[in-house]
Coordinates of C-alpha atoms in Angstrom, one line a residue:
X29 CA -10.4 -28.3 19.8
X30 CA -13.9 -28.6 18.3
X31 CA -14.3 -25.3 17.2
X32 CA -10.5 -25.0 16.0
X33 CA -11.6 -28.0 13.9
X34 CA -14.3 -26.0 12.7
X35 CA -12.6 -23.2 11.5
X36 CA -9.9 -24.8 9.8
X37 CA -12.2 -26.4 8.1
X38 CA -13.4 -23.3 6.5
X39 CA -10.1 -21.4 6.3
X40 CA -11.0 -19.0 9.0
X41 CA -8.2 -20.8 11.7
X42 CA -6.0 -18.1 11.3
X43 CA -8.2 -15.3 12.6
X44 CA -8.5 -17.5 15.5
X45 CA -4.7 -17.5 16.4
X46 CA -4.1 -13.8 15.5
X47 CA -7.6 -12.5 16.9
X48 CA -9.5 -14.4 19.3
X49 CA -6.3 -16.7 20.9
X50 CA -5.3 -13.6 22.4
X51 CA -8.3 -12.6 23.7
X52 CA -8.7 -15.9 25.8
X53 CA -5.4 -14.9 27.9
X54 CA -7.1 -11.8 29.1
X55 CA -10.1 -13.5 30.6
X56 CA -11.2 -17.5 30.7
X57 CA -14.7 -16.7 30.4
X58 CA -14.6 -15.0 27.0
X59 CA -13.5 -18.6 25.6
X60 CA -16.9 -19.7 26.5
X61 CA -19.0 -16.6 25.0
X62 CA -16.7 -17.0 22.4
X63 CA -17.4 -20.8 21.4
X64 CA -21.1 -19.9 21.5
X65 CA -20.7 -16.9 19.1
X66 CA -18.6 -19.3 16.7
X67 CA -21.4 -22.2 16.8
X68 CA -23.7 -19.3 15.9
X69 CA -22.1 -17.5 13.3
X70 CA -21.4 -21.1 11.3
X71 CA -24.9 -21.7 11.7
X72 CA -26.9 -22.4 7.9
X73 CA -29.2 -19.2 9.0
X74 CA -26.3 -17.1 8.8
X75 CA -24.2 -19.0 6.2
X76 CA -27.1 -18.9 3.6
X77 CA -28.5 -15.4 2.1
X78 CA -32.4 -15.5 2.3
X79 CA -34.3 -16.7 0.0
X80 CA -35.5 -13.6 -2.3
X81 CA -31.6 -13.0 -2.8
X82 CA -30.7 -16.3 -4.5
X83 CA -31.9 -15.4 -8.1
X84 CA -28.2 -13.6 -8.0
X85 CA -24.7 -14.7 -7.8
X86 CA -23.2 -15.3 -4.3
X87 CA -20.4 -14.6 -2.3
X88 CA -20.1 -17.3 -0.2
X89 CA -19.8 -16.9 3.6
X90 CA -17.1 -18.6 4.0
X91 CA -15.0 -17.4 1.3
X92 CA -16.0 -14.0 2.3
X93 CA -14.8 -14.3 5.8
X94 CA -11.9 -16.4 5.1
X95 CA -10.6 -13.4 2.7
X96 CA -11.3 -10.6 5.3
X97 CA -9.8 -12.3 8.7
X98 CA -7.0 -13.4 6.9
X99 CA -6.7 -9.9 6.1
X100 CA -6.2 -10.2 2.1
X101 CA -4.4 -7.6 0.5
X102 CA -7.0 -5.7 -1.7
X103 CA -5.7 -7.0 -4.9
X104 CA -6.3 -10.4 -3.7
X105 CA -10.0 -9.4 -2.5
X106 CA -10.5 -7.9 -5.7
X107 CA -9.4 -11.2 -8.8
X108 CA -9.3 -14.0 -6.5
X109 CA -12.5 -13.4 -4.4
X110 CA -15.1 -10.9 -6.3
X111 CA -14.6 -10.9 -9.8
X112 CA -15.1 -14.8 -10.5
X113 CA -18.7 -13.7 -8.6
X114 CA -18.6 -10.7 -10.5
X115 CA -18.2 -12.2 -13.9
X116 CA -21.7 -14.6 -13.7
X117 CA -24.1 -11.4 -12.2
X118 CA -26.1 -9.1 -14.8
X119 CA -24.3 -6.2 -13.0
X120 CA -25.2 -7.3 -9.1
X121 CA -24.2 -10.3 -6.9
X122 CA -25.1 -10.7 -3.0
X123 CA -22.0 -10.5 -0.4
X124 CA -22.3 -11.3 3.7
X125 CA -21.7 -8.3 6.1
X126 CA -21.9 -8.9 9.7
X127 CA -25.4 -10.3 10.9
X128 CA -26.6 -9.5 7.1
X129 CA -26.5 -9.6 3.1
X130 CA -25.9 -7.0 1.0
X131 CA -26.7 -6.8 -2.7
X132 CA -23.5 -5.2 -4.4
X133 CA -24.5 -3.3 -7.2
X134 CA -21.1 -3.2 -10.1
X135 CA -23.3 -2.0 -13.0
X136 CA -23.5 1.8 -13.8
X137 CA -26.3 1.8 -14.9
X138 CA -28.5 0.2 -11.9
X139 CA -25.8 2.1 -9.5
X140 CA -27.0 5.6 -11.3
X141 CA -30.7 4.6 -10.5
X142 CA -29.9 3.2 -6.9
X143 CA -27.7 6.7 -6.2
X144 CA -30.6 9.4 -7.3
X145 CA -34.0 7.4 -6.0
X146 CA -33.2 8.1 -2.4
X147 CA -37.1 8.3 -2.1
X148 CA -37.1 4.4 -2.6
X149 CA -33.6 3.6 -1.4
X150 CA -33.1 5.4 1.7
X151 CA -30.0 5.0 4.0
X152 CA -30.3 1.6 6.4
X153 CA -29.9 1.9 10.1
X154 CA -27.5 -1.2 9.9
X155 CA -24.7 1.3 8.7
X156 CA -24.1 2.9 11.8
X157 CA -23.3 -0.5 13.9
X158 CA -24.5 -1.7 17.0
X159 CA -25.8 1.1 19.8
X160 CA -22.7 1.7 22.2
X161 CA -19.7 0.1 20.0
X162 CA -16.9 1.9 19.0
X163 CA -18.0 2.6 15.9
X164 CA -21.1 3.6 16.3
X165 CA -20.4 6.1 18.7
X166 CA -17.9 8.2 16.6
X167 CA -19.9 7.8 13.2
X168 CA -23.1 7.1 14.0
X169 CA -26.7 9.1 15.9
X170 CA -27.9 11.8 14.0
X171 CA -25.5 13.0 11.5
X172 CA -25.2 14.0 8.3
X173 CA -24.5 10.6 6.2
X174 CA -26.9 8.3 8.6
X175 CA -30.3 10.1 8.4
X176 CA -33.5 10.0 5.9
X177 CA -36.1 12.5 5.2
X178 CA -36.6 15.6 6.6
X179 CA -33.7 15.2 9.7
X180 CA -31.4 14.5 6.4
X181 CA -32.5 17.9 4.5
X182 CA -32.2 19.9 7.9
X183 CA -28.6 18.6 8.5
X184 CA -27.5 19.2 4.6
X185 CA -29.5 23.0 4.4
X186 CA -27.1 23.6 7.1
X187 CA -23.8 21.4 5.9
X188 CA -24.7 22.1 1.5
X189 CA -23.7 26.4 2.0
X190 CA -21.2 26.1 4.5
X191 CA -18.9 23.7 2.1
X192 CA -19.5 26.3 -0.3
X193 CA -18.0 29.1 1.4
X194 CA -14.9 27.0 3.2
X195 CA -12.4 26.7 0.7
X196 CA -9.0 27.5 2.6
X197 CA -6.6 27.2 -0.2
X198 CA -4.1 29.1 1.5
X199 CA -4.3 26.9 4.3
X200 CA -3.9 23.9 2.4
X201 CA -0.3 25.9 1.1
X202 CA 0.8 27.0 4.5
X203 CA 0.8 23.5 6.3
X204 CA 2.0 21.4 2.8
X205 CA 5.1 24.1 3.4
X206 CA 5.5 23.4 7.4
X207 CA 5.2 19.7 6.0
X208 CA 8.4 20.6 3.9
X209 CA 9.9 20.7 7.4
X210 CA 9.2 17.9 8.4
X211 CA 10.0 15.4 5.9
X212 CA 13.9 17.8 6.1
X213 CA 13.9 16.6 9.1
X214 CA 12.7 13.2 8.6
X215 CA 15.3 12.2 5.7
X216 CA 15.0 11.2 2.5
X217 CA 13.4 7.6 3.1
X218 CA 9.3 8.8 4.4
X219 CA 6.6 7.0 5.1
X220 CA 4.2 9.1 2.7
X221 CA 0.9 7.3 4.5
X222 CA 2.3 8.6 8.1
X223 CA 3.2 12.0 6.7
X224 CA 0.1 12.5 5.0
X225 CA -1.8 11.6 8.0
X226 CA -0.5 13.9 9.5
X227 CA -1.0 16.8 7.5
X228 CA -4.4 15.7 6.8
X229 CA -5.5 15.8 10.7
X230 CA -3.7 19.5 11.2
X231 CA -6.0 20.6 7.9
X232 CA -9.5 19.4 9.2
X233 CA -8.8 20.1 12.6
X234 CA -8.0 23.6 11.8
X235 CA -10.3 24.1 8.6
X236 CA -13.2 21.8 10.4
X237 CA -13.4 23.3 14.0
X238 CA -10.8 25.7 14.8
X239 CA -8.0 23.4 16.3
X240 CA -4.9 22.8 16.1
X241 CA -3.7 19.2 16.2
X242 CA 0.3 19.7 15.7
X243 CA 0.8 16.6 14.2
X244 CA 3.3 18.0 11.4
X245 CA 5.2 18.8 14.3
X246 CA 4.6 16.4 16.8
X247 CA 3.0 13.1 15.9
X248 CA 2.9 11.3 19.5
X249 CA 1.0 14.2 21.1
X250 CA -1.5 13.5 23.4
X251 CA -4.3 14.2 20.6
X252 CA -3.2 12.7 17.8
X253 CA -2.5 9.3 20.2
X254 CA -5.8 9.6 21.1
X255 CA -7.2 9.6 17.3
X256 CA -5.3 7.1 16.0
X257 CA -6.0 4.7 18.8
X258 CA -9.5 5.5 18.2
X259 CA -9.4 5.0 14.0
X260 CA -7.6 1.3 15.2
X261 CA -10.3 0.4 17.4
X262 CA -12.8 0.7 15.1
X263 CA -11.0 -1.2 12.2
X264 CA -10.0 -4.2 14.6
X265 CA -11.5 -7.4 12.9
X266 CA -12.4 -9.1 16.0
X267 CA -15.0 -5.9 17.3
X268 CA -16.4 -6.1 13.7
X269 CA -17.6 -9.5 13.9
X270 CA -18.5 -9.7 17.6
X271 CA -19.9 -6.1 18.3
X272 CA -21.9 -7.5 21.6
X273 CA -18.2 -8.0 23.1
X274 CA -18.2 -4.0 22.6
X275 CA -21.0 -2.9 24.5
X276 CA -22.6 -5.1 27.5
X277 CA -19.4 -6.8 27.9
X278 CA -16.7 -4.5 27.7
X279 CA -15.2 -4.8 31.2
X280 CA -14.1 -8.1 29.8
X281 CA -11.2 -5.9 27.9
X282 CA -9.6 -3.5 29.8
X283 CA -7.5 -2.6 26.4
X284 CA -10.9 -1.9 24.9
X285 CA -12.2 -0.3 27.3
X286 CA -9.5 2.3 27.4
X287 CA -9.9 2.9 23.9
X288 CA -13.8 4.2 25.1
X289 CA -12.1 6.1 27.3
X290 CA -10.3 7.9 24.8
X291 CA -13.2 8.6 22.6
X292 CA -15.0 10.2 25.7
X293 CA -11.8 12.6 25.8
X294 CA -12.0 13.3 21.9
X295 CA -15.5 14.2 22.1
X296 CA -15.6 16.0 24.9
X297 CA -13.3 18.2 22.9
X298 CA -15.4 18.5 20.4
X299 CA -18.6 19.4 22.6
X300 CA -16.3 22.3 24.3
X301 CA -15.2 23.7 20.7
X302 CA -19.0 24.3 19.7
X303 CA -20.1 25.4 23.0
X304 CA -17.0 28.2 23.2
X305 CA -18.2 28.7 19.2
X306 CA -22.0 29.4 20.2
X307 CA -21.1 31.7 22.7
X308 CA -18.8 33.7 20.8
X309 CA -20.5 34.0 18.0
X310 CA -23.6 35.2 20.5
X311 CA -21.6 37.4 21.8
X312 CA -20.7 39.5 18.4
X313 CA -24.3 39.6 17.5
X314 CA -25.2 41.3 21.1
X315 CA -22.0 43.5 20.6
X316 CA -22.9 44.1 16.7
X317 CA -20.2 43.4 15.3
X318 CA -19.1 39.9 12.9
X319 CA -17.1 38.7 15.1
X320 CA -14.9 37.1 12.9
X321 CA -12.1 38.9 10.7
X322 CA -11.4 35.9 8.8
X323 CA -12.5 35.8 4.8
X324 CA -15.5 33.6 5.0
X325 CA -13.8 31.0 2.5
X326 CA -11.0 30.9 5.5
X327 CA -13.5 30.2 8.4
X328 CA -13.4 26.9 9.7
X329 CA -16.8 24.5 8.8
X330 CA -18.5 24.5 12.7
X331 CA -18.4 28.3 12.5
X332 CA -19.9 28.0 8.8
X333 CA -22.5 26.1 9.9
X334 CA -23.5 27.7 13.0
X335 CA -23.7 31.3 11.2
X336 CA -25.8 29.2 8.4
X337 CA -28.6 28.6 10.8
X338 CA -29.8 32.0 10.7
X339 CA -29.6 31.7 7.0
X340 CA -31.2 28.8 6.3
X341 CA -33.7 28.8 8.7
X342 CA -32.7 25.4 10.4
X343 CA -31.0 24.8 13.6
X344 CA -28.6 21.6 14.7
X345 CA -28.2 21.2 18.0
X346 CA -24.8 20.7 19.9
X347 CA -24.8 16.9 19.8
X348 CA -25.9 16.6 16.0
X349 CA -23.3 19.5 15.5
X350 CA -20.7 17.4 17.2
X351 CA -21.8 14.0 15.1
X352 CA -21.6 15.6 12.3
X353 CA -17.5 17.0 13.1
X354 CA -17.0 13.5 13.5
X355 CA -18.0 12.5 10.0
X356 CA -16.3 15.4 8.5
X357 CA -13.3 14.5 10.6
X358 CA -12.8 10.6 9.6
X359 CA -13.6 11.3 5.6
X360 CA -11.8 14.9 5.5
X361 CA -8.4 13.1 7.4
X362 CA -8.4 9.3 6.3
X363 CA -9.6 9.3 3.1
X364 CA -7.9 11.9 1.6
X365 CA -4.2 10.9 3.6
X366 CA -4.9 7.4 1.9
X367 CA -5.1 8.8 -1.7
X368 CA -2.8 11.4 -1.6
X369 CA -0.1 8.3 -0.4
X370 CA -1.3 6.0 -3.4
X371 CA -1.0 8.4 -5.9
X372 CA 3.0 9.5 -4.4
X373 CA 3.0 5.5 -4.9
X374 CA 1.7 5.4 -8.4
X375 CA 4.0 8.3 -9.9
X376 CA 6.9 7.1 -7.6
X377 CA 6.7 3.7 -10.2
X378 CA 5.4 5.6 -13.0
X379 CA 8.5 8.2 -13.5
X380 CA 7.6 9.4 -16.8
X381 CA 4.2 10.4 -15.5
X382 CA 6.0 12.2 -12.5
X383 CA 7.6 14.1 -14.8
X384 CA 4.6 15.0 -16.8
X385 CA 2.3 16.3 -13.8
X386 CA 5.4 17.8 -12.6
X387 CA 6.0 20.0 -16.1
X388 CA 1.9 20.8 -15.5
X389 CA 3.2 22.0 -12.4
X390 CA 5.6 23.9 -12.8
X391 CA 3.6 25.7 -16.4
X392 CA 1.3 26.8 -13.9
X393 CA 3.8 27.8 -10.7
X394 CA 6.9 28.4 -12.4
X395 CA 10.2 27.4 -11.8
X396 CA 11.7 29.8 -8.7
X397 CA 13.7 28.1 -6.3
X398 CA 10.9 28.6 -2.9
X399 CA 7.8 27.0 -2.4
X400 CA 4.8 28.7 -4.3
X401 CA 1.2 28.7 -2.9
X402 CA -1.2 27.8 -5.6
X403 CA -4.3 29.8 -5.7
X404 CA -8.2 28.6 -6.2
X405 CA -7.8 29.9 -10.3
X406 CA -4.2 27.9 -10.3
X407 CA -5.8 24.4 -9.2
X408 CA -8.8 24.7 -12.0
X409 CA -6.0 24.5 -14.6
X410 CA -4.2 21.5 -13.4
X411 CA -5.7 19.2 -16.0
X412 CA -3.3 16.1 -15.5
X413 CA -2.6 16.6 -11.6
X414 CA -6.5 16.1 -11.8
X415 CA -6.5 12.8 -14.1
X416 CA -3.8 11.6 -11.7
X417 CA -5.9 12.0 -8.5
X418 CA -9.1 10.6 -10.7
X419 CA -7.1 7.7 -11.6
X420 CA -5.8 7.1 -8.6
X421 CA -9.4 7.2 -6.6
X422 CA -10.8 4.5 -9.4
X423 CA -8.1 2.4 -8.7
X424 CA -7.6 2.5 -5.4
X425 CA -9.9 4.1 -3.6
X426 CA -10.2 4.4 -0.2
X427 CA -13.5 3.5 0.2
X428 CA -14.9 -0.2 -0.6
X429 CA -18.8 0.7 -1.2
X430 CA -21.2 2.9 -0.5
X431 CA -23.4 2.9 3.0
X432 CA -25.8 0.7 2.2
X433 CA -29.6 1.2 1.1
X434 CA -33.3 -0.1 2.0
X435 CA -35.6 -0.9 -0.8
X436 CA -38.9 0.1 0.5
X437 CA -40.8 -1.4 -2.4
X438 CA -40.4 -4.3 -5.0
X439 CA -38.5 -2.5 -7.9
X440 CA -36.1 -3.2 -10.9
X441 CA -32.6 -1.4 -11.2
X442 CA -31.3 -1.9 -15.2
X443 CA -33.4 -5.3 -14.9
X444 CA -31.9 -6.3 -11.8
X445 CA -34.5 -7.5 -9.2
X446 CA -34.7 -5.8 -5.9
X447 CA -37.2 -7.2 -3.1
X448 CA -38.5 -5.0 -0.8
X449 CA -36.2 -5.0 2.4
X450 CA -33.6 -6.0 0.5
X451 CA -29.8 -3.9 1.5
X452 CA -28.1 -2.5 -1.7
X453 CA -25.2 -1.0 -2.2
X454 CA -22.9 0.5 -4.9
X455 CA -19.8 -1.2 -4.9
X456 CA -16.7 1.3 -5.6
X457 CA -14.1 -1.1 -5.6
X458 CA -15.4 -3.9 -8.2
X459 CA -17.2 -1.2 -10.7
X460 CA -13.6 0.6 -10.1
X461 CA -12.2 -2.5 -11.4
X462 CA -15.4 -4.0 -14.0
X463 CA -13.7 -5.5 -17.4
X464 CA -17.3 -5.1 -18.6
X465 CA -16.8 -1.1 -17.7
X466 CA -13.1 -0.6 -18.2
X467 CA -10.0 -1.2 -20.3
X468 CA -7.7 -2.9 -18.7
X469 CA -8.8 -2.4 -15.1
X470 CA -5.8 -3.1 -13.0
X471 CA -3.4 -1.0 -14.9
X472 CA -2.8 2.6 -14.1
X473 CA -3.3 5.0 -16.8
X474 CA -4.8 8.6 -16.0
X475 CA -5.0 9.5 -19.6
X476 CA -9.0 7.9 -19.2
X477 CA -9.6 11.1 -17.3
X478 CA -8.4 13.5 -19.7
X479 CA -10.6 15.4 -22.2
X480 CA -11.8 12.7 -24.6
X481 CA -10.5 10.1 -22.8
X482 CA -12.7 6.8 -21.7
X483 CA -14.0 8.2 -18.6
X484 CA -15.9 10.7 -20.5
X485 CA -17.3 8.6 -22.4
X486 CA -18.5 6.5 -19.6
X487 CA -20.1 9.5 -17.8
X488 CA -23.4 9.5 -20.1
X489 CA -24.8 6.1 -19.5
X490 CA -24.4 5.9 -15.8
X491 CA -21.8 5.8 -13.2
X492 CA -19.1 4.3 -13.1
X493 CA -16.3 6.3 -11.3
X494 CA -17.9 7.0 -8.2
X495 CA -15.1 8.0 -5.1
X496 CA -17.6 10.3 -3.4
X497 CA -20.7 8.7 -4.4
X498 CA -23.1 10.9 -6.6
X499 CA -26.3 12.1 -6.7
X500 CA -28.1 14.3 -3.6
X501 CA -26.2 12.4 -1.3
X502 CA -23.1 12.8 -3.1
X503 CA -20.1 13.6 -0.4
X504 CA -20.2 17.1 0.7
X505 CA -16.9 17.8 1.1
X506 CA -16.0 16.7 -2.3
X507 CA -14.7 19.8 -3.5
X508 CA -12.8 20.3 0.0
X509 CA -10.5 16.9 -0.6
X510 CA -10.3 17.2 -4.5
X511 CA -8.6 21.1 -4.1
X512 CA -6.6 19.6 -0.6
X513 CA -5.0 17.1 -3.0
X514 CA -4.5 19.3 -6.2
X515 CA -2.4 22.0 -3.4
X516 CA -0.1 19.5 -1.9
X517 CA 0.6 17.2 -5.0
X518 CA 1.3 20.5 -7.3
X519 CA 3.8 21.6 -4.4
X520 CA 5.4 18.6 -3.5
X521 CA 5.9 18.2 -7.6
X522 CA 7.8 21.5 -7.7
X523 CA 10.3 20.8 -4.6
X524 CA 10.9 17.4 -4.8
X525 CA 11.1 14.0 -7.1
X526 CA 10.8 10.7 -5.3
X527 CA 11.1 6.8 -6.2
X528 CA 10.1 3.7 -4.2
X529 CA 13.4 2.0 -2.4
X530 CA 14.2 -1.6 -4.3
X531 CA 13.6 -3.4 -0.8
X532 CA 9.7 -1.9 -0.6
X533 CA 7.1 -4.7 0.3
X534 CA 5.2 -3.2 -2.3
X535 CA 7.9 -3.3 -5.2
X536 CA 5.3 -6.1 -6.8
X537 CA 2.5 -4.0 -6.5
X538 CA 0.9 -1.5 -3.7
X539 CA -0.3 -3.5 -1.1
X540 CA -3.2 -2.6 0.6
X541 CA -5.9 -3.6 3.2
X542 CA -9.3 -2.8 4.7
X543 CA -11.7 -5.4 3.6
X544 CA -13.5 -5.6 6.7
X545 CA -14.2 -2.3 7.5
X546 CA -14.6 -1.1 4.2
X547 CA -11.6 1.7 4.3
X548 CA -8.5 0.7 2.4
X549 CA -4.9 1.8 4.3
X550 CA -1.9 0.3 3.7
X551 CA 1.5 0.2 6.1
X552 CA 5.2 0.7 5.5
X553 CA 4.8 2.6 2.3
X554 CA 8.0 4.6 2.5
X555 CA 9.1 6.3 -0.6
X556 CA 12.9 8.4 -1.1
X557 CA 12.7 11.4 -1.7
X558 CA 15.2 14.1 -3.4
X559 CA 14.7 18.0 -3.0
X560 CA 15.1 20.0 -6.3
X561 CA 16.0 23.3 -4.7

C-alpha cells in the first residue's frame, strides 16, 4: 500500500492498475522485484537530470512519466506537457528517457548543426535498448541506423545505391488495386490504420526481401500474427520502463516469453531468405548469366544490396544483412501505414481539400472509369498530393524525435551549451509544432508546402520540417515511402471519396498515441467510404 501511495502521489497510480496489477497475478514474486524497481526509479538520482544539464528548462520526471503511462493522446503530450517547457528554452530543454536525460533540441538552427556534425555527434549506444529485450533484438546489433564510423559507411555504401535503383512504382499500383478488393469487401465503414497496415507489410515484404505476406488478403495469417504481436511487444509501457524484466527474468512471463518466441520464428525467416538469396545469386554468376529478369528498379532491396557488394567493394554479412531487413521493415511498414491513415483523416475533415488533391489527380490520371497506375514521371507532378503528405508528416508524424546523439566534446549549437557526454536529440514532434517556427502550428494547412509557401522560406536558415531526419544520416528510404504514398493516395483519390462517421472518437480531433516509444499510432480510425466508379 506504500508504494500505491507513492505513485498516486505523483499521478503515475494508473499505470500501476493497468500495467503492473496484472502482472502480479501471473507470479507473487514479481510484486517484490517490482516494489524494489519502483523505490529505485523514484529515487532523487533518477528524478533529477545531472548537473551540467540544469542551465536548461526541464521536463520533470514526474510529469514526464505521468503523461506517458497514462498514455496521453499526443495532443495532450504536445500543449499540456512540452510546450509550457518549450516556451522558456532558447530552442533546447532536457526531457527523462528511461535510466537517462536527453537534451531535446526544437530550434532549427542548432538541429541543422546537431544533424550534419556526425563527427562530434555520433549515434548513442543507448538507442538500441537493453542487450536481449525485445526491442533490442529486432532493431538493434549492427545495422544500418545504430552504427558510427567506418561499420556505418560500409553498411550505407552498400544500402545508399541499392535505394537508388529500387523504385517499384508499379508494385506500389498493383497491390493499392488488390487493396481496392479488399476494402469491396470490407464495406464502406474501414479502418484506414488496419488497411493501410496491411498494404504497407505486403509492399516491403515483397519490395524489401522477396516475400509475400498476404495481408491484403488475409490479415490473421500466421505471419502477419506473428509481426504484429511482435510491433506490440515492443511498444508495451511496462517492458519500456523495466527492460531487466525482459531479459534475465523472462520465464517470469510466459505471455512474454512467447512473444520471443515469435521473433525467433520471424527472423529465422529472414536468415533463410538471404541465405536462398546468396546462393542463387552464386549460382547465376557460376552459370553466367544475371540471374534475375526483373528491371533492376523492380528487384527487391536484399537482392540490391547483395549484387552491390561487388560494386562497392564492401561486404555485409548475413546477420548485419538480416539487422538491417529489420530496420527497413519496421520504418518501410509502420511509418508510412501511420501517415498515409492521418492524411485519409485530415482530407476526410477537410472536404474542400479532398477535392482539390483529387482534381490534381485526376489532371494528371484522367477521368476513365478503372483504376490507373501512375508512373515515376506522373508522381513528380503531383504538387498538392505532395503538400498534403508534407503537411501531414509536420503535423503528425509518426516519429517523436530522432535517435539520440553523444557529444564527444564541449561545444555550442546556435548558442546552446552542450557538455561533453551529454545525449541530444532533434525533436520532430515539438519543432513540428514551434509557435516560434510556425504559423499557427496545430492547424492543418498544406498550402505551407507549396511553391512560395512558409515552408520554403523556412528551409534556408535551418531545419525545421524534419520526418526523415536530414543530413548524411538522413532516412534512406525516403524516396521509397514519399513515391509509396504519392501512388496509393493519387489512386484512392480517383476511385473513391470518403468522410469520417459522426460517432468517430476522433470527431474532436485525431487522437493519437505513442509517447513512450516514440512511434505515434492511433486505433479505431474508421472512415466511410463511397466508390466513384
Amino acid at each position: 500500500m506504500a508504494i500505491l501511495q507513492l505513485l498516486q502521489q505523483h499521478g503515475l497510480e494508473q499505470f500501476y492498475m493497468d500495467w503492473i496489477l496484472p502482472r502480479l497475478k501471473e507470479r507473487r514474486t514479481v510484486g517484490i522485484t517490482l516494489a524494489i524497481a519502483l523505490l529505485y526509479a523514484l529515487h532523487r538520482k533518477i528524478t533529477t537530470p545531472p548537473s551540467y544539464l540544469r542551465h536548461l528548462p526541464v521536463l520533470g520526471f514526474y510529469s514526464f512519466y505521468k503523461a506517458i503511462l497514462s498514455n496521453v493522446t499526443v495532443d495532450q503530450y504536445s500543449k499540456d506537457v512540452c510546450l509550457p517547457v518549450m516556451l522558456k528554452s532558447p530552442g533546447a530543454f532536457v526531457r527523462p528517457t528511461v535510466g537517462f536525460w536527453t537534451i531535446q533540441l526544437t530550434d532549427p538552427i542548432a538541429i541543422k548543426q546537431l544533424l550534419t556534425k556526425t563527427d562530434i555527434f555520433p549515434k548513442s549506444e543507448l538507442n538500441q535498448g537493453l542487450t536481449g529485450t525485445l526491442m533490442h533484438r529486432f532493431i538493434g546489433g549492427e545495422n544500418i541506423v545504430m552504427l558510427n564510423g567506418e561499420d556505418w559507411k560500409r553498411h550505407r555504401k552498400i544500402a545508399n545505391p541499392a535505394f537508388n535503383r529500387a523504385m517499384p512504382v508499379k508494385l506500389f499500383g498493383e497491390l493499392t488495386a488488390t487493396m481496392f478488393k479488399t476494402m469491396e469487401e470490407t464495406g464502406p465503414k474501414i479502418d484506414v490504420l488496419d488497411l493501410f497496415s496491411r498494404i504497407t507489410i505486403d509492399t516491403i515484404g515483397k519490395a524489401g526481401f522477396g516475400f509475400d505476406f498476404h495481408a491484403l488478403e488475409n490479415k490473421n495469417n500466421e505471419w502477419v500474427e506473428n509481426y504484429d504481436s511482435i510491433k506490440e511487444g515492443m511498444l508495451d509501457p511496462f517492458f519500456l520502463v523495466f527492460p531487466f524484466l525482459d531479459t534475465t527474468l523472462l520465464n517470469w512471463f510466459p505471455k512474454r516469453q512467447q512473444i520471443h518466441r515469435k521473433l525467433d520464428k520471424f527472423l529465422e525467416m529472414l536468415g533463410g531468405i538471404i541465405e536462398e538469396r546468396r546462393a542463387s545469386l552464386k549460382q547465376a554468376k557460376l552459370d553466367n548469366s544475371s540471374g534475375n529478369s526483373v528491371d533492376v528498379q523492380d528487384r527487391d532491396l536484399l537482392t540490391l544490396m547483395i549484387e552491390c557488394e561487388q560494386s562497392e567493394n564492401a561486404t555485409l554479412s548475413n546477420d548485419e544483412l538480416r539487422r538491417n531487413l529489420c530496420i527497413f521493415f519496421l520504418a518501410g511498414h509502420d511509418t508510412t501505414a501511420f501517415t498515409l491513415a492521418f492524411m485519409i483523416y485530415e482530407l476526410a475533415v477537410n472536404p474542400d481539400m479532398q477535392d482539390r488533391a483529387r482534381k490534381e489527380a485526376i489532371e494528371i490520371l484522367g477521368d476513365d472509369s478503372q483504376d490507373k497506375l501512375p508512373t515515376i514521371e506522373d508522381t513528380k507532378k503531383m504538387t498538392y498530393i505532395n503538400a498534403v503528405m508534407k503537411e501531414t508528416m509536420r503535423l503528425h508524424n509518426p516519429v517523436l524525435n530522432t535517435t539520440s546523439r553523444e557529444a564527444t566534446e564541449d561545444c555550442y549549437l546556435n548558442d546552446i551549451f552542450i557538455k561533453k557526454g551529454s545525449l541530444v536529440c532533434a525533436d520532430i514532434l515539438d519543432v513540428h509544432r514551434n509557435p516560434k517556427v510556425w504559423n499557427s502550428p496545430y492547424e492543418f494547412n498544406p498550402d505551407r508546402f507549396l511553391p512560395g509557401g512558409e515552408a520554403e522560406q523556412h528551409s534556408s536558415s535551418g531545419l525545421s520540417w524534419i520526418p526523415f531526419s536530414s543530413g548524411g544520416r538522413i532516412c534512406v528510404g525516403m524516396n521509397f515511402s514519399l513515391v509509396e504514398q504519392r501512388v496509393v493516395l493519387s489512386m484512392l483519390l480517383r476511385k473513391y471519396t470518403w468522410k469520417l462517421p459522426g460517432d468517430s472518437i476522433h470527431a474532436n480531433g485525431l487522437k493519437t498515441h505513442g509517447v513512450a516509444f516514440g512511434i505515434i499510432s492511433t486505433k479505431d480510425l474508421n472512415i466511410e467510404f463511397e466508390k466513384r466508379y
